[in-house]
XYZ file of N, CA and C in Angstrom:
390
model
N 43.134 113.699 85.848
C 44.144 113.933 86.825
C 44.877 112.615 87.111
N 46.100 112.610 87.158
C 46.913 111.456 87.247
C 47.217 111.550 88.652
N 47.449 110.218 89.147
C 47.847 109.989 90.741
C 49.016 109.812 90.706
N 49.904 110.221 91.611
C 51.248 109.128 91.758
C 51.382 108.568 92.389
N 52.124 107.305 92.233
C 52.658 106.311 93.357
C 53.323 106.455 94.130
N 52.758 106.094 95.622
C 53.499 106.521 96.731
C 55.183 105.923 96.680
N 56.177 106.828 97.347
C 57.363 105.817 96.939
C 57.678 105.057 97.981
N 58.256 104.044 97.648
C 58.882 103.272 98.629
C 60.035 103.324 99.596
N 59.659 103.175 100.633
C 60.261 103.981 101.815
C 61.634 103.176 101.531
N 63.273 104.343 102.150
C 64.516 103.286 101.364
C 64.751 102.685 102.692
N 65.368 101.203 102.017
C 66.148 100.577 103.551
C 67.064 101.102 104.130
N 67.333 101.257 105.290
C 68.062 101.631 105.740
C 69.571 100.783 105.902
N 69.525 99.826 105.323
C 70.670 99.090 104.989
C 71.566 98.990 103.996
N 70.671 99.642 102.813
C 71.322 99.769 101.260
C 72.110 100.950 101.596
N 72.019 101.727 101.924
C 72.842 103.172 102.215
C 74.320 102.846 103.424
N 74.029 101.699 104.056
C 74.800 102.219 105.111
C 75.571 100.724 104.864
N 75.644 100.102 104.379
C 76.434 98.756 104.124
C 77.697 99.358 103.487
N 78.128 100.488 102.550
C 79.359 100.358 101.953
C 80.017 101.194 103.121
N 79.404 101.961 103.438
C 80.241 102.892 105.083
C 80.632 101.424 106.066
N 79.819 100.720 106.602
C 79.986 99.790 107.270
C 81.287 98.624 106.538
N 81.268 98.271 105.308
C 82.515 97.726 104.874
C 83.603 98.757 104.974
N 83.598 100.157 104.532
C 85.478 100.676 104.834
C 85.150 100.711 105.992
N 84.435 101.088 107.273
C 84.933 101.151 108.487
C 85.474 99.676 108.859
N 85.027 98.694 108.332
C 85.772 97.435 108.692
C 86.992 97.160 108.109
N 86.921 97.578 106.826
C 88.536 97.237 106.181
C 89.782 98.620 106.889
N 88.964 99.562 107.290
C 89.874 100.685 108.195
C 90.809 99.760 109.099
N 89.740 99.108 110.136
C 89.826 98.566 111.535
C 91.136 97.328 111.259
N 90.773 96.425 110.292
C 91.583 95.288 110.077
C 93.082 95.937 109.864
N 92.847 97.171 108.901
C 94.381 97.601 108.220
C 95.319 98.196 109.758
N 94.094 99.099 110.717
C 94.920 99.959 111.765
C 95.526 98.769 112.864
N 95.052 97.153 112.520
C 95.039 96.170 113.483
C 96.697 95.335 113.365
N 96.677 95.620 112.193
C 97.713 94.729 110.998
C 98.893 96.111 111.515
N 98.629 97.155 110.530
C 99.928 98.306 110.667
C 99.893 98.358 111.972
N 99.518 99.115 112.541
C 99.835 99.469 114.160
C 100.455 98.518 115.245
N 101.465 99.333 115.859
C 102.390 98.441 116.682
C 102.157 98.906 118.099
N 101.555 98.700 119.393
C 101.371 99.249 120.670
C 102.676 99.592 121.718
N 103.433 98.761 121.518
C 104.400 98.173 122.336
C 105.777 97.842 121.372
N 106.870 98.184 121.543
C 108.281 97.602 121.174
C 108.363 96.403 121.140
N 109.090 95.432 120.473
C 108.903 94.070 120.652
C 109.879 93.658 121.871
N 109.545 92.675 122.442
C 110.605 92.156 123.638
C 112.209 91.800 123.093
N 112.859 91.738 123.547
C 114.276 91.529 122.905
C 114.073 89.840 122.826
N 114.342 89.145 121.289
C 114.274 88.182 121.351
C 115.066 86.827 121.855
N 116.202 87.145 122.715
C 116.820 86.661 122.864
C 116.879 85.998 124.602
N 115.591 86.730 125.268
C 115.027 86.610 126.663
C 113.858 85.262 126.504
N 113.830 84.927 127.408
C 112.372 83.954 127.644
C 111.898 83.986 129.084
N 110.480 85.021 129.213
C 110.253 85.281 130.445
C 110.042 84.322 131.267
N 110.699 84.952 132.850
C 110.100 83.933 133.865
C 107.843 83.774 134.100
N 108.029 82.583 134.322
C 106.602 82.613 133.378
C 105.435 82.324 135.368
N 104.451 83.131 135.045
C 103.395 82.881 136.632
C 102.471 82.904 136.335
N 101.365 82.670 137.066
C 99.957 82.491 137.121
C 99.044 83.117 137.394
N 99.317 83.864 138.482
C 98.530 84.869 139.036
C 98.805 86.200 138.902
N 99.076 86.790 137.815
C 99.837 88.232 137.813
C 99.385 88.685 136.227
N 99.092 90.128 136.901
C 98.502 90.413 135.483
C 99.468 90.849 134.749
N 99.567 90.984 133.159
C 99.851 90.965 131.829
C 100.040 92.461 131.624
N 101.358 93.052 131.411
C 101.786 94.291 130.738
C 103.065 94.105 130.097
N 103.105 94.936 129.004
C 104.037 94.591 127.974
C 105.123 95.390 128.453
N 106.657 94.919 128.717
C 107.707 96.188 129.236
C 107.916 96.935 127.981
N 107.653 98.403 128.151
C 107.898 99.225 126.682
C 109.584 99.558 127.342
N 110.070 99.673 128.312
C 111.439 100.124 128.190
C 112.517 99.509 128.689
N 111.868 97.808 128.981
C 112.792 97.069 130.031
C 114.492 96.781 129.871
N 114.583 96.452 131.268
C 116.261 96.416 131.207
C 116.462 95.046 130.947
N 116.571 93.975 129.667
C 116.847 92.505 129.490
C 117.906 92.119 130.238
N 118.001 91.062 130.893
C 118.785 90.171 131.515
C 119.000 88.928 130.835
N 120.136 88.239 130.441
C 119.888 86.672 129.602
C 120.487 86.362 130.367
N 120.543 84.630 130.030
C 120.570 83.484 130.712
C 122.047 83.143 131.280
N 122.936 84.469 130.698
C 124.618 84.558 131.304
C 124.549 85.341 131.714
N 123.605 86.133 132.298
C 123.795 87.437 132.830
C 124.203 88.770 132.294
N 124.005 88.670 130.783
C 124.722 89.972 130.481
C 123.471 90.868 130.330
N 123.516 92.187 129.977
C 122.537 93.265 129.744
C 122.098 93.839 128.715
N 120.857 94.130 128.481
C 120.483 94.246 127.404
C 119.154 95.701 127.231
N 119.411 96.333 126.373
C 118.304 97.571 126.738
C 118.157 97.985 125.152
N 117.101 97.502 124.560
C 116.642 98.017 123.175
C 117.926 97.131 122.081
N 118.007 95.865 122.720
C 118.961 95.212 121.689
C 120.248 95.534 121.086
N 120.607 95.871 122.379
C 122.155 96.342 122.925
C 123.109 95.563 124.023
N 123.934 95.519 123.784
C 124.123 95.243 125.475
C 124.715 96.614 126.231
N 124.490 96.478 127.388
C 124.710 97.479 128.338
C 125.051 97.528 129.541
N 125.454 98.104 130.400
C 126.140 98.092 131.752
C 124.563 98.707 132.426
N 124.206 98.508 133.527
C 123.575 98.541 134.759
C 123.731 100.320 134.917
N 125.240 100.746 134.735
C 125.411 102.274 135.072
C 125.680 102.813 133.996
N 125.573 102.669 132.652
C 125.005 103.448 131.422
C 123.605 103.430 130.985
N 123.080 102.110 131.513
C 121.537 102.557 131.380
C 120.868 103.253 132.535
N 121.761 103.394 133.530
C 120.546 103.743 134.791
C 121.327 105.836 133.923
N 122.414 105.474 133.678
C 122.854 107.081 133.565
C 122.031 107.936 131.816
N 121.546 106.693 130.870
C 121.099 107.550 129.919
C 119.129 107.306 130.312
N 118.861 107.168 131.730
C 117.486 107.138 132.137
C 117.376 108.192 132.495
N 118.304 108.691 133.210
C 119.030 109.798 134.252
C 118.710 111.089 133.046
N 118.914 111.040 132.445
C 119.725 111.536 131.232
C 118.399 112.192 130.515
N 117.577 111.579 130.566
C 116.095 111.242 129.725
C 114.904 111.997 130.744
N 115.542 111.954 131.446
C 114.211 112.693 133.252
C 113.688 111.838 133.661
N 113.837 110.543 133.536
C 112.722 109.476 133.623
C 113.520 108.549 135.148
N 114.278 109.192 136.115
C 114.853 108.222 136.615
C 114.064 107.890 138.139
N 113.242 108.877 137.948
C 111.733 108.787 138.602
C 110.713 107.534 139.234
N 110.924 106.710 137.179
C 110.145 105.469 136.717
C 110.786 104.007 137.256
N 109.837 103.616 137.752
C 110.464 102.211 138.079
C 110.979 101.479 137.438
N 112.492 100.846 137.395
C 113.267 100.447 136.574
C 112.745 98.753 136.282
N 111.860 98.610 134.962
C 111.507 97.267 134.614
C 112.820 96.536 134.128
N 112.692 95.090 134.507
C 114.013 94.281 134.666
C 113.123 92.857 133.941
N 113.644 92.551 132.540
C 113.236 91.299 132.089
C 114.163 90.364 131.817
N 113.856 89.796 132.968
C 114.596 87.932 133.036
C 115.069 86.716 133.008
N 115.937 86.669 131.998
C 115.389 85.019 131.254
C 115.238 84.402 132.327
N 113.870 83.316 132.201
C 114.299 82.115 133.310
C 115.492 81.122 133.619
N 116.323 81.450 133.053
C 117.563 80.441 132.665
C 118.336 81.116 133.656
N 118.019 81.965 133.942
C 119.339 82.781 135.079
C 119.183 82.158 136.357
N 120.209 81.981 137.051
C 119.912 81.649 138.701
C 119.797 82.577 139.895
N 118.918 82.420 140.514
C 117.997 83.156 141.675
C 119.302 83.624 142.611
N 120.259 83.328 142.421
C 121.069 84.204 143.355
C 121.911 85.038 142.503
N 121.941 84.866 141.135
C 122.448 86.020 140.350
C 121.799 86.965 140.090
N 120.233 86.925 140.031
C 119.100 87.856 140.259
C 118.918 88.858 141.258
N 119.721 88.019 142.327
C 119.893 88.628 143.554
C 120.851 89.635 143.916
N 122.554 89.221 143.364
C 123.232 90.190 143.102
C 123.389 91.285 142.131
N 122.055 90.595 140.903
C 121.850 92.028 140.339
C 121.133 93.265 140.706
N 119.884 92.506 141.451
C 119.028 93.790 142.036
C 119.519 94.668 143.417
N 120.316 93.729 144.099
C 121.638 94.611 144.843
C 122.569 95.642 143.429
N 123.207 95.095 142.738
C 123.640 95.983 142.050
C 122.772 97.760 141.291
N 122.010 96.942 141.258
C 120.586 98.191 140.489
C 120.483 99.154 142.012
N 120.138 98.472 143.521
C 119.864 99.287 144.108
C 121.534 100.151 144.561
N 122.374 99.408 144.398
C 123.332 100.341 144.883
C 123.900 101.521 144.114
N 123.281 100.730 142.628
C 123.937 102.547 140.984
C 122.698 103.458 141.485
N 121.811 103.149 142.688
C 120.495 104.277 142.775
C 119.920 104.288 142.304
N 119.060 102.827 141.615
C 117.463 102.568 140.854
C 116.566 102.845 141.884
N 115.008 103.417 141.351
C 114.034 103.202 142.291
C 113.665 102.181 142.117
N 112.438 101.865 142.206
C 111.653 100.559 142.455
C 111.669 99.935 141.593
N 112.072 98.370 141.546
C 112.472 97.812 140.399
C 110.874 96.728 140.220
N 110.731 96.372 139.486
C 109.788 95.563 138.367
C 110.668 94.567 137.769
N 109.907 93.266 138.062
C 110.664 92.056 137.398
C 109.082 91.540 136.674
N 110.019 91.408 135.044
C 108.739 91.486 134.004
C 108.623 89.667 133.766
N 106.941 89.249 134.013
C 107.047 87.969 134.088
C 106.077 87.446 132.659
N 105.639 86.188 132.755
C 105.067 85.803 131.465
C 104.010 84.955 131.969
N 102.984 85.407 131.700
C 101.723 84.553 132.317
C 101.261 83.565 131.662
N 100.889 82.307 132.011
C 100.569 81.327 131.463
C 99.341 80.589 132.285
């Protein structure tokens, strides 16, 4: 009567190492392709603070450093964007406003008078934390 040899129990690592490499080369590729957020209009440079937490404006209204307007790398009037928000159902949403720092604090001032008088709700001034 012949015996057989008991077998050797398998590692549990030889099996699960090539699953464990594509789930990593998955992760890197969805890290690389995937975009979360619109890019900022490049032509802004946020006013920059310290104490304020970090969100990316996905629909902001750009302001540059002459004051003109800017919405998805356009320029735009104050009452064509508040009217194609209008337009969209969204006029609900608090109207985010990104700033260059180059602008002066009293032109900031007559703009967000302007925003509240075309009938924005609550406005958001988008900053840059450092």
């Amino acid at each position: 009567m012949r015996l057989s040899r008991p077998r050797a129990p398998r590692r549990f690592s030889e099996n699960t190492i090539p699953l464990i490499n594509v789930v990593f080369l998955m992760l890197i590729f969805f890290l690389i392709a995937g975009t979360l957020a619109p890019p900022l209009d490049p032509e802004i440079s946020l006013i920059s603070t310290n104490d304020a937490e970090g969100a990316d404006p996905p629909a902001a209204l750009s302001v540059t450093a002459d004051g003109q307007f800017r919405a998805a790398g356009k320029d735009v009037t104050i009452e064509t964007w508040l009217a194609g928000r209008e337009a969209g159902g969204d006029e609900a949403a608090p109207v985010t406003l990104a700033v260059d720092r180059e602008l002066p604090a009293d032109r900031l001032i007559d703009i967000l008078t302007r925003l509240r008088t075309a009938g924005a709700g609550p406005i958001e001034i988008v900053t840059e934390r450092k």
